[in-house]
Short mmCIF file of C-alpha atoms in Angstrom, two decimals:
data_model
loop_
_atom_site.label_atom_id
_atom_site.label_comp_id
_atom_site.label_asym_id
_atom_site.label_seq_id
_atom_site.Cartn_x
_atom_site.Cartn_y
_atom_site.Cartn_z
CA MET O 1 -211.98 91.28 -98.78
CA ALA O 2 -208.39 90.19 -99.32
CA ALA O 3 -207.20 93.08 -97.21
CA LEU O 4 -209.65 92.46 -94.40
CA LEU O 5 -207.13 91.38 -91.77
CA ARG O 6 -204.32 93.73 -92.78
CA THR O 7 -204.57 95.56 -89.50
CA SER O 8 -202.06 97.87 -87.94
CA ALA O 9 -200.26 97.42 -84.64
CA VAL O 10 -202.72 99.90 -83.15
CA LEU O 11 -205.64 97.67 -84.13
CA LEU O 12 -203.91 94.66 -82.65
CA LEU O 13 -203.29 96.45 -79.37
CA LEU O 14 -206.90 97.56 -79.21
CA ALA O 15 -208.08 94.03 -79.84
CA LEU O 16 -205.97 92.78 -76.99
CA CYS O 17 -207.01 95.46 -74.55
CA THR O 18 -210.69 95.53 -75.37
CA PRO O 19 -212.65 92.53 -76.61
CA GLY O 20 -209.93 90.06 -75.86
CA THR O 21 -208.62 90.92 -72.45
CA SER O 22 -210.56 88.95 -69.90
CA ALA O 23 -211.48 91.08 -66.94
CA LEU O 24 -211.73 88.68 -64.07
CA TYR O 25 -213.63 90.10 -61.16
CA PRO O 26 -214.08 87.19 -58.76
CA ARG O 27 -217.04 87.19 -56.43
CA ARG O 28 -217.85 85.12 -53.39
CA GLY O 29 -214.66 83.07 -53.30
CA HIS O 30 -216.05 80.47 -55.68
CA ILE O 31 -215.22 79.20 -59.16
CA GLN O 32 -213.90 82.17 -61.11
CA ARG O 33 -215.31 83.40 -64.39
CA PRO O 34 -213.21 85.05 -67.16
CA VAL O 35 -215.44 87.80 -68.51
CA VAL O 36 -214.86 90.30 -71.31
CA GLN O 37 -215.04 93.71 -69.68
CA ARG O 38 -217.70 96.32 -70.41
CA TYR O 39 -216.49 99.76 -71.51
CA ASP O 40 -218.28 103.08 -71.58
CA LEU O 41 -216.87 104.13 -74.95
CA LEU O 42 -220.05 105.07 -76.77
CA PRO O 43 -220.43 108.20 -78.91
CA GLU O 44 -222.44 110.98 -77.29
CA GLU O 45 -224.13 112.13 -80.49
CA PRO O 46 -226.82 110.17 -82.37
CA VAL O 47 -225.59 107.41 -84.68
CA VAL O 48 -226.14 108.04 -88.40
CA ASP O 49 -225.49 105.93 -91.48
CA ARG O 50 -223.27 106.89 -94.41
CA ASN O 51 -226.07 108.99 -95.87
CA GLY O 52 -226.64 110.92 -92.66
CA THR O 53 -229.84 109.10 -91.73
CA GLU O 54 -230.23 108.74 -87.98
CA LEU O 55 -230.17 105.11 -86.86
CA PRO O 56 -231.78 103.44 -83.84
CA PRO O 57 -229.89 104.02 -80.58
CA LEU O 58 -227.08 101.56 -79.98
CA ASN O 59 -228.84 100.16 -76.92
CA THR O 60 -231.87 99.10 -78.97
CA THR O 61 -232.51 95.44 -78.17
CA TYR O 62 -233.51 93.04 -80.94
CA TYR O 63 -234.78 89.48 -80.55
CA PHE O 64 -234.06 86.39 -82.63
CA ASP O 65 -236.02 83.13 -82.52
CA GLN O 66 -233.24 80.67 -81.66
CA LEU O 67 -233.68 76.90 -81.55
CA ILE O 68 -233.70 75.39 -78.07
CA ASP O 69 -232.09 72.20 -79.33
CA HIS O 70 -230.37 72.14 -82.71
CA ASN O 71 -230.63 68.36 -82.68
CA ASP O 72 -234.40 68.45 -82.17
CA PRO O 73 -236.05 71.57 -83.66
CA SER O 74 -239.45 70.26 -82.51
CA LEU O 75 -238.66 71.55 -79.01
CA GLY O 76 -239.27 75.06 -80.31
CA THR O 77 -237.41 78.34 -79.95
CA PHE O 78 -236.47 80.97 -77.39
CA LYS O 79 -235.82 84.69 -77.69
CA GLN O 80 -232.12 85.41 -78.07
CA ARG O 81 -231.18 89.05 -77.59
CA TYR O 82 -228.85 90.97 -79.88
CA TRP O 83 -227.73 94.54 -80.56
CA HIS O 84 -226.94 95.85 -84.01
CA THR O 85 -225.91 98.91 -85.99
CA TRP O 86 -225.12 99.64 -89.63
CA GLU O 87 -223.38 102.99 -89.22
CA TRP O 88 -220.75 102.22 -91.86
CA TYR O 89 -222.52 99.56 -93.88
CA GLY O 90 -222.34 99.42 -97.65
CA THR O 91 -223.76 96.73 -99.90
CA GLY O 92 -221.43 93.73 -99.97
CA GLY O 93 -219.68 94.68 -96.74
CA PRO O 94 -218.96 92.15 -93.99
CA ILE O 95 -221.21 91.36 -91.05
CA ILE O 96 -219.15 91.49 -87.84
CA LEU O 97 -220.63 89.15 -85.21
CA ASN O 98 -219.46 89.17 -81.61
CA THR O 99 -220.65 87.43 -78.47
CA PRO O 100 -219.28 88.68 -75.14
CA GLY O 101 -219.60 85.10 -73.95
CA GLU O 102 -220.46 84.15 -70.40
CA THR O 103 -222.26 87.29 -69.26
CA ASN O 104 -225.33 89.44 -69.70
CA ALA O 105 -224.64 91.20 -73.02
CA ASP O 106 -226.67 94.30 -72.19
CA GLY O 107 -224.16 97.12 -71.86
CA TYR O 108 -221.71 95.79 -74.45
CA GLU O 109 -222.79 98.29 -77.11
CA ALA O 110 -219.20 99.55 -77.31
CA PHE O 111 -218.50 96.42 -79.35
CA LEU O 112 -220.69 97.86 -82.09
CA VAL O 113 -218.62 101.01 -82.62
CA ASN O 114 -215.10 101.92 -83.65
CA SER O 115 -213.76 102.20 -80.11
CA THR O 116 -213.27 98.43 -80.46
CA ILE O 117 -211.75 96.25 -83.17
CA ASN O 118 -215.23 95.09 -84.19
CA GLY O 119 -216.29 98.57 -85.21
CA MET O 120 -212.92 99.46 -86.67
CA ILE O 121 -213.10 96.53 -89.08
CA ALA O 122 -216.67 97.46 -89.95
CA GLN O 123 -215.69 101.09 -90.56
CA GLU O 124 -212.73 100.18 -92.75
CA HIS O 125 -214.61 97.59 -94.80
CA SER O 126 -218.15 99.04 -94.93
CA GLY O 127 -219.51 96.46 -92.55
CA ALA O 128 -222.29 96.14 -89.99
CA THR O 129 -221.79 95.03 -86.38
CA ILE O 130 -223.77 92.71 -84.11
CA VAL O 131 -223.45 91.73 -80.45
CA LEU O 132 -225.28 88.45 -79.78
CA GLU O 133 -226.04 87.32 -76.24
CA HIS O 134 -224.89 83.77 -75.48
CA ARG O 135 -227.59 81.24 -74.63
CA TYR O 136 -228.24 80.84 -70.90
CA TYR O 137 -226.76 84.25 -70.10
CA GLY O 138 -228.58 87.49 -69.45
CA PHE O 139 -232.13 87.04 -70.64
CA SER O 140 -231.45 84.73 -73.58
CA ASN O 141 -232.74 81.61 -71.88
CA PRO O 142 -234.78 78.71 -73.27
CA TYR O 143 -236.53 78.29 -69.92
CA ASN O 144 -237.48 80.50 -66.98
CA ASN O 145 -234.94 78.96 -64.60
CA LEU O 146 -231.42 77.52 -64.51
CA SER O 147 -232.24 74.14 -63.02
CA VAL O 148 -230.18 71.12 -64.03
CA GLU O 149 -233.08 70.00 -66.21
CA SER O 150 -233.13 73.36 -68.01
CA LEU O 151 -229.36 73.40 -68.45
CA GLN O 152 -229.30 70.20 -70.51
CA TYR O 153 -229.14 72.32 -73.68
CA HIS O 154 -226.32 74.49 -72.37
CA THR O 155 -223.31 73.02 -74.19
CA ILE O 156 -220.45 74.28 -76.31
CA GLN O 157 -221.88 72.62 -79.41
CA GLN O 158 -225.31 74.20 -78.93
CA ALA O 159 -223.59 77.60 -78.61
CA ILE O 160 -221.67 76.99 -81.85
CA ASP O 161 -224.87 75.97 -83.59
CA ASP O 162 -226.54 79.14 -82.30
CA LEU O 163 -223.98 81.28 -84.12
CA VAL O 164 -224.45 79.36 -87.35
CA TYR O 165 -228.25 79.30 -87.19
CA PHE O 166 -228.31 83.02 -86.37
CA ALA O 167 -226.07 83.88 -89.32
CA TYR O 168 -228.24 81.97 -91.77
CA ASN O 169 -231.65 83.01 -90.45
CA VAL O 170 -231.56 86.46 -88.87
CA LYS O 171 -233.34 89.29 -90.69
CA LEU O 172 -231.43 92.41 -89.75
CA SER O 173 -233.18 95.77 -89.50
CA MET O 174 -230.78 97.52 -91.84
CA PRO O 175 -231.56 97.99 -95.54
CA GLY O 176 -231.00 94.68 -97.28
CA GLY O 177 -230.74 92.94 -93.91
CA ASP O 178 -232.68 89.96 -95.21
CA ARG O 179 -230.06 89.29 -97.89
CA VAL O 180 -226.82 88.99 -95.92
CA THR O 181 -226.57 85.30 -95.06
CA PRO O 182 -223.06 83.76 -95.16
CA ASP O 183 -223.61 82.59 -98.73
CA GLU O 184 -224.46 86.16 -99.74
CA ALA O 185 -222.07 88.24 -97.62
CA PRO O 186 -218.83 87.62 -95.69
CA TRP O 187 -219.38 87.12 -91.96
CA ILE O 188 -216.57 87.78 -89.47
CA LEU O 189 -216.74 86.17 -86.02
CA ILE O 190 -214.94 87.91 -83.14
CA GLY O 191 -214.60 86.85 -79.52
CA GLY O 192 -212.37 87.18 -76.47
CA SER O 193 -211.50 84.78 -73.65
CA TYR O 194 -214.19 82.07 -73.57
CA SER O 195 -215.91 83.60 -76.59
CA GLY O 196 -212.49 83.69 -78.24
CA ALA O 197 -212.35 79.94 -77.72
CA LEU O 198 -215.90 79.68 -79.04
CA THR O 199 -214.72 81.57 -82.12
CA SER O 200 -211.96 79.00 -82.69
CA PHE O 201 -214.30 76.10 -81.94
CA THR O 202 -216.79 77.41 -84.48
CA LYS O 203 -214.17 77.70 -87.22
CA VAL O 204 -213.09 74.12 -86.53
CA ASN O 205 -216.61 72.71 -86.31
CA GLN O 206 -218.22 74.79 -89.06
CA PRO O 207 -215.29 75.92 -91.22
CA ASP O 208 -217.28 77.29 -94.16
CA VAL O 209 -219.77 79.56 -92.40
CA PHE O 210 -217.62 82.49 -91.26
CA TRP O 211 -215.27 83.99 -93.83
CA ALA O 212 -212.78 84.98 -91.14
CA ALA O 213 -212.50 85.02 -87.37
CA TRP O 214 -210.59 86.88 -84.67
CA ALA O 215 -209.98 85.13 -81.34
CA SER O 216 -208.46 87.39 -78.70
CA SER O 217 -207.12 85.62 -75.61
CA GLY O 218 -209.00 82.53 -76.68
CA VAL O 219 -209.03 79.83 -74.00
CA VAL O 220 -208.92 77.12 -76.63
CA GLU O 221 -207.37 74.31 -74.58
CA SER O 222 -209.63 73.04 -71.82
CA ILE O 223 -207.61 72.16 -68.70
CA VAL O 224 -208.65 70.71 -65.35
CA ASP O 225 -205.57 71.56 -63.26
CA TYR O 226 -204.98 75.08 -64.48
CA TRP O 227 -202.04 76.04 -62.25
CA GLY O 228 -200.40 77.85 -65.17
CA TYR O 229 -202.85 80.73 -64.78
CA PHE O 230 -201.11 82.01 -61.66
CA ASP O 231 -197.66 81.03 -62.90
CA ILE O 232 -197.98 83.56 -65.70
CA ILE O 233 -198.81 86.19 -63.09
CA ARG O 234 -195.88 85.11 -60.90
CA LYS O 235 -193.47 85.52 -63.80
CA HIS O 236 -194.68 88.95 -64.89
CA MET O 237 -195.71 90.71 -61.68
CA PRO O 238 -193.12 92.93 -59.95
CA GLN O 239 -190.34 90.67 -58.70
CA ASN O 240 -190.34 92.08 -55.17
CA CYS O 241 -194.09 91.52 -54.87
CA SER O 242 -193.77 87.99 -56.22
CA SER O 243 -191.01 87.20 -53.73
CA ASP O 244 -193.01 88.42 -50.76
CA VAL O 245 -196.25 86.78 -51.86
CA GLN O 246 -194.42 83.46 -52.19
CA ALA O 247 -192.94 83.94 -48.72
CA VAL O 248 -196.34 84.63 -47.13
CA ILE O 249 -198.07 81.76 -48.92
CA GLY O 250 -195.27 79.35 -48.02
CA TYR O 251 -195.46 80.37 -44.37
CA ILE O 252 -199.25 80.07 -44.20
CA ASP O 253 -199.14 76.65 -45.87
CA THR O 254 -196.58 75.48 -43.31
CA VAL O 255 -198.75 76.67 -40.42
CA PHE O 256 -202.01 75.38 -41.86
CA THR O 257 -200.58 71.89 -42.37
CA SER O 258 -198.80 71.79 -38.99
CA GLY O 259 -201.81 70.98 -36.86
CA ASN O 260 -200.81 73.79 -34.47
CA GLU O 261 -204.21 75.30 -33.68
CA THR O 262 -202.71 78.24 -31.81
CA ALA O 263 -200.56 79.26 -34.78
CA ILE O 264 -203.48 78.69 -37.18
CA ASN O 265 -205.78 80.89 -35.12
CA ASP O 266 -203.10 83.58 -34.91
CA ILE O 267 -203.11 83.85 -38.71
CA LYS O 268 -206.91 83.94 -38.84
CA GLU O 269 -206.89 86.70 -36.23
CA LEU O 270 -204.19 88.65 -38.06
CA PHE O 271 -206.39 88.81 -41.18
CA ASP O 272 -209.61 89.06 -39.15
CA MET O 273 -210.85 86.12 -41.23
CA ASN O 274 -212.16 83.37 -38.98
CA LEU O 275 -213.25 80.97 -41.69
CA THR O 276 -214.18 77.45 -40.64
CA HIS O 277 -212.29 75.74 -43.45
CA LEU O 278 -208.63 76.46 -44.10
CA ASP O 279 -208.91 75.96 -47.84
CA ASP O 280 -211.50 78.75 -47.94
CA PHE O 281 -208.99 81.01 -46.17
CA ALA O 282 -206.31 80.00 -48.66
CA SER O 283 -208.67 80.62 -51.58
CA ALA O 284 -209.55 84.08 -50.27
CA LEU O 285 -205.90 85.05 -50.58
CA GLN O 286 -206.08 84.33 -54.32
CA ASN O 287 -208.42 87.24 -54.88
CA PRO O 288 -205.93 90.15 -54.95
CA LEU O 289 -203.94 88.10 -57.47
CA PHE O 290 -207.00 87.60 -59.68
CA GLU O 291 -206.99 91.40 -60.05
CA TRP O 292 -204.06 91.00 -62.48
CA GLN O 293 -206.47 90.12 -65.25
CA GLY O 294 -208.35 93.37 -64.82
CA LEU O 295 -205.26 95.38 -65.80
CA GLN O 296 -205.34 97.32 -69.07
CA PRO O 297 -202.67 99.10 -71.15
CA SER O 298 -204.54 102.34 -70.46
CA SER O 299 -205.02 103.37 -66.84
CA ASP O 300 -208.30 104.98 -67.91
CA LEU O 301 -209.71 101.50 -68.57
CA SER O 302 -208.30 99.80 -65.47
CA ASP O 303 -209.58 99.93 -61.92
CA SER O 304 -207.75 96.82 -60.76
CA LEU O 305 -206.46 96.65 -57.21
CA PHE O 306 -203.48 94.54 -58.20
CA PHE O 307 -200.82 97.25 -58.05
CA PRO O 308 -202.27 98.89 -54.92
CA PHE O 309 -201.94 95.43 -53.36
CA CYS O 310 -198.29 95.14 -54.40
CA ASP O 311 -197.60 98.71 -53.30
CA ALA O 312 -198.99 97.90 -49.87
CA LEU O 313 -196.45 95.08 -49.57
CA GLU O 314 -193.45 96.69 -51.25
CA VAL O 315 -193.47 100.41 -50.36
CA LYS O 316 -192.28 101.19 -46.83
CA ASP O 317 -191.22 104.58 -45.52
CA ASP O 318 -191.32 105.92 -49.09
CA GLN O 319 -188.83 103.27 -50.15
CA THR O 320 -189.49 100.46 -52.63
CA ALA O 321 -188.35 96.96 -51.74
CA PRO O 322 -185.47 95.35 -53.66
CA PRO O 323 -186.22 92.37 -55.95
CA GLU O 324 -186.15 89.94 -53.01
CA GLY O 325 -188.85 91.99 -51.24
CA TRP O 326 -188.88 93.17 -47.63
CA GLY O 327 -189.24 89.66 -46.28
CA LEU O 328 -191.89 87.60 -44.53
CA GLU O 329 -192.49 89.66 -41.41
CA ASN O 330 -193.24 92.90 -43.24
CA ALA O 331 -195.14 91.19 -46.05
CA LEU O 332 -197.42 89.27 -43.68
CA SER O 333 -198.24 92.40 -41.70
CA ALA O 334 -198.71 94.54 -44.82
CA TRP O 335 -200.92 91.96 -46.57
CA SER O 336 -203.18 91.57 -43.55
CA GLY O 337 -203.47 95.34 -43.22
CA PHE O 338 -204.36 95.79 -46.88
CA TRP O 339 -206.85 92.93 -46.64
CA LYS O 340 -208.68 94.36 -43.63
CA GLN O 341 -208.61 98.02 -44.60
CA THR O 342 -209.03 97.87 -48.38
CA TYR O 343 -209.69 94.53 -49.98
CA TYR O 344 -212.26 92.91 -47.73
CA PRO O 345 -214.57 95.98 -47.76
CA TYR O 346 -214.21 96.17 -51.55
CA TYR O 347 -214.81 92.46 -52.05
CA CYS O 348 -217.36 91.57 -49.39
CA GLY O 349 -218.95 94.85 -48.41
CA ASN O 350 -220.94 94.36 -45.23
CA GLU O 351 -221.20 90.58 -45.49
CA ASP O 352 -219.73 88.38 -42.80
CA VAL O 353 -216.70 86.35 -43.74
CA GLU O 354 -218.44 82.97 -43.97
CA THR O 355 -221.23 84.31 -46.18
CA CYS O 356 -218.78 86.05 -48.48
CA LEU O 357 -215.91 83.59 -48.65
CA GLY O 358 -217.13 80.26 -47.34
CA THR O 359 -217.86 77.51 -49.87
CA TYR O 360 -219.19 74.64 -47.75
CA ASN O 361 -222.78 75.75 -47.08
CA ALA O 362 -224.97 73.82 -49.52
CA SER O 363 -227.93 76.10 -48.73
CA SER O 364 -226.05 79.25 -49.76
CA PRO O 365 -227.90 81.27 -52.43
CA TYR O 366 -224.76 80.97 -54.52
CA TYR O 367 -225.59 77.30 -54.96
CA THR O 368 -229.39 77.39 -54.80
CA ASP O 369 -230.34 80.46 -56.86
CA LEU O 370 -231.90 79.10 -60.06
CA ALA O 371 -233.05 82.45 -61.46
CA VAL O 372 -232.12 83.40 -65.01
CA ASN O 373 -229.44 86.06 -65.47
CA ASN O 374 -227.25 84.21 -62.95
CA GLU O 375 -224.12 84.11 -65.04
CA GLY O 376 -222.03 82.43 -62.36
CA ARG O 377 -224.32 79.40 -62.37
CA SER O 378 -224.43 79.23 -66.16
CA TRP O 379 -220.64 79.46 -66.39
CA ASN O 380 -220.11 76.84 -63.70
CA TRP O 381 -222.25 74.38 -65.66
CA ILE O 382 -219.79 74.61 -68.57
CA VAL O 383 -216.77 74.56 -66.25
CA CYS O 384 -217.92 71.50 -64.31
CA ASN O 385 -218.94 69.58 -67.42
CA GLN O 386 -216.70 70.52 -70.34
CA MET O 387 -213.90 73.01 -69.72
CA GLY O 388 -212.41 72.88 -66.22
CA PHE O 389 -210.03 75.84 -65.78
CA PHE O 390 -209.65 75.27 -62.03
CA GLN O 391 -207.09 77.92 -61.09
CA ASP O 392 -204.89 76.50 -58.35
CA SER O 393 -201.36 76.20 -57.00
CA ALA O 394 -198.26 75.12 -58.86
CA PRO O 395 -197.10 71.51 -58.54
CA ASP O 396 -194.83 70.55 -55.65
CA GLY O 397 -191.26 71.61 -56.23
CA MET O 398 -192.22 74.70 -58.24
CA PRO O 399 -192.58 78.25 -56.91
CA THR O 400 -196.17 79.25 -56.25
CA ILE O 401 -198.06 82.40 -55.32
CA VAL O 402 -201.17 80.36 -54.45
CA SER O 403 -201.59 78.06 -51.47
CA ARG O 404 -201.05 74.37 -52.14
CA LEU O 405 -204.29 73.76 -50.26
CA ILE O 406 -206.01 74.89 -53.47
CA GLN O 407 -206.24 71.93 -55.83
CA PRO O 408 -208.82 71.03 -58.51
CA SER O 409 -210.71 69.08 -55.84
CA TYR O 410 -211.48 72.38 -54.08
CA TRP O 411 -213.44 73.57 -57.10
CA GLU O 412 -214.85 70.18 -58.11
CA ARG O 413 -216.47 69.88 -54.68
CA GLN O 414 -218.41 73.06 -55.45
CA CYS O 415 -219.80 71.50 -58.63
CA VAL O 416 -221.60 68.92 -56.49
CA LEU O 417 -223.03 71.60 -54.20
CA MET O 418 -224.29 73.66 -57.12
CA PHE O 419 -225.60 70.80 -59.27
CA PRO O 420 -226.44 67.90 -56.91
CA GLU O 421 -228.95 66.49 -59.39
CA ALA O 422 -226.15 66.16 -61.96
CA PHE O 423 -223.22 65.10 -59.77
CA SER O 424 -223.33 62.68 -56.87
CA SER O 425 -219.57 63.00 -56.45
CA PRO O 426 -216.99 65.59 -57.54
CA PRO O 427 -216.81 65.46 -61.34
CA THR O 428 -213.78 65.59 -63.58
CA PRO O 429 -214.69 67.89 -66.48
CA ARG O 430 -214.60 66.15 -69.86
CA VAL O 431 -211.69 68.21 -71.16
CA THR O 432 -210.19 65.42 -73.27
CA GLU O 433 -213.46 65.13 -75.15
CA THR O 434 -213.69 68.91 -75.58
CA ASN O 435 -210.13 69.23 -76.89
CA ALA O 436 -210.61 66.30 -79.25
CA ALA O 437 -213.78 67.82 -80.66
CA TYR O 438 -212.42 71.35 -81.23
CA ASP O 439 -208.64 70.78 -81.57
CA GLY O 440 -207.56 72.83 -78.54
CA TRP O 441 -204.04 74.19 -78.94
CA PHE O 442 -203.59 72.35 -82.22
CA VAL O 443 -206.26 74.08 -84.25
CA LYS O 444 -205.70 74.57 -87.97
CA SER O 445 -208.08 76.85 -89.83
CA ASN O 446 -208.06 79.33 -92.67
CA ARG O 447 -208.33 83.03 -91.82
CA LEU O 448 -208.46 82.48 -88.06
CA PHE O 449 -206.42 85.12 -86.22
CA PHE O 450 -205.27 84.73 -82.62
CA GLY O 451 -204.20 87.69 -80.48
CA ASN O 452 -202.67 87.13 -77.05
CA GLY O 453 -200.71 89.17 -74.55
CA GLU O 454 -197.52 87.59 -73.26
CA SER O 455 -198.23 88.50 -69.65
CA GLU O 456 -201.95 87.77 -69.47
CA GLY O 457 -203.40 84.82 -67.61
CA PRO O 458 -205.09 83.17 -70.60
CA LEU O 459 -201.69 82.80 -72.30
CA ALA O 460 -201.16 79.63 -70.28
CA ARG O 461 -204.25 78.30 -72.00
CA CYS O 462 -202.80 78.90 -75.48
CA ASP O 463 -199.11 78.32 -74.81
CA HIS O 464 -198.35 75.75 -77.51
CA LEU O 465 -200.54 77.49 -80.08
CA CYS O 466 -199.02 80.90 -79.43
CA ARG O 467 -195.47 79.63 -79.71
CA ARG O 468 -196.10 77.39 -82.71
CA ASN O 469 -198.05 79.95 -84.73
#
């Protein structure tokens, strides 16, 4: 096992562009969720083991009896879903455990095979792979709804304890699968984005369970005012596009804070976006910028609209704008045209603007839908309580590509609307407590590998760690 993490540059790149790169596809103009992207990279032929024996299909779903509350086992268990293969397994090989994090894990079978770093490590070291669905996501739920009462057991610590309890108690279907607990076989924990942070948190909280761990784009430092997310994008996006976006946002902020209703309505009409609340309008303009995180090194894996957005602003009469851009007049017209013709239909479909982008209606299904498999609600519970990550504008005096109308209070208000039984007023997430418990940027752990891309949004959430280590 000494050579386990002696990976090549190719492996590192794959780790960054597959399980680690957070594909952020914002919906509904509400609190955004960093999700590890699904990939259709599965083999077409049946999966066989090293002896040529055909194995169960990769999409075979298994169920584990997970404790509802690790502090009170008397509450019973729930069915936690997982997917598993032992294509390359040999006795004594590692068990590679991955959770996609804050999403339904069905469809993440690519993380079992060697198109991802998980499978490549398993192939090289005769290991088996597992994808485990996170509690309160998909259909791994202790209760049949996502009410505030049900969500009481949805915490970072319970998720850590799930991984540990699973490793020590699961009976895998493969030969010898009842004799591979962490004291009998090396377990490797892998995660990206939030689950990358969960990987780090687990190594800090339970240092002796997993032999090694790989955290790709791990959002290890919980932050309330997460303006650095868009600052990374500003610094690495095409300079001409950045210049023009800043010009448009600065102009709209000036108009929206002027009290000039005629000028305000002119902007709404230009974008055909007659939202009641100006901060909702400002937030809507974040969405093409969120597309940055959907970019991939390979164009075959990326369907982001980020560069089409920049092209709409910066290409005119077959000419590309200089670094300073074409200027406000062209950028404002081009952005509104792209929004109406391309982005709004893609983002909202046939929904009216208030239904799609408004955030003030407490009776909206976005806030009131308590059904399981509602990953936005499950993620928001963690965001509002423990992690924050409210992506907003840069502080005054600094360049910004996001309206200064967007502050943490914009997102915190939505926490009250979604969880009125939990919050009577906008909450401040307990990020100091979270960072103190799991060490944030200042983690120290044996055999814990971090992989981050310099130009990706989550870098702002690991800045000190990445530069120190």
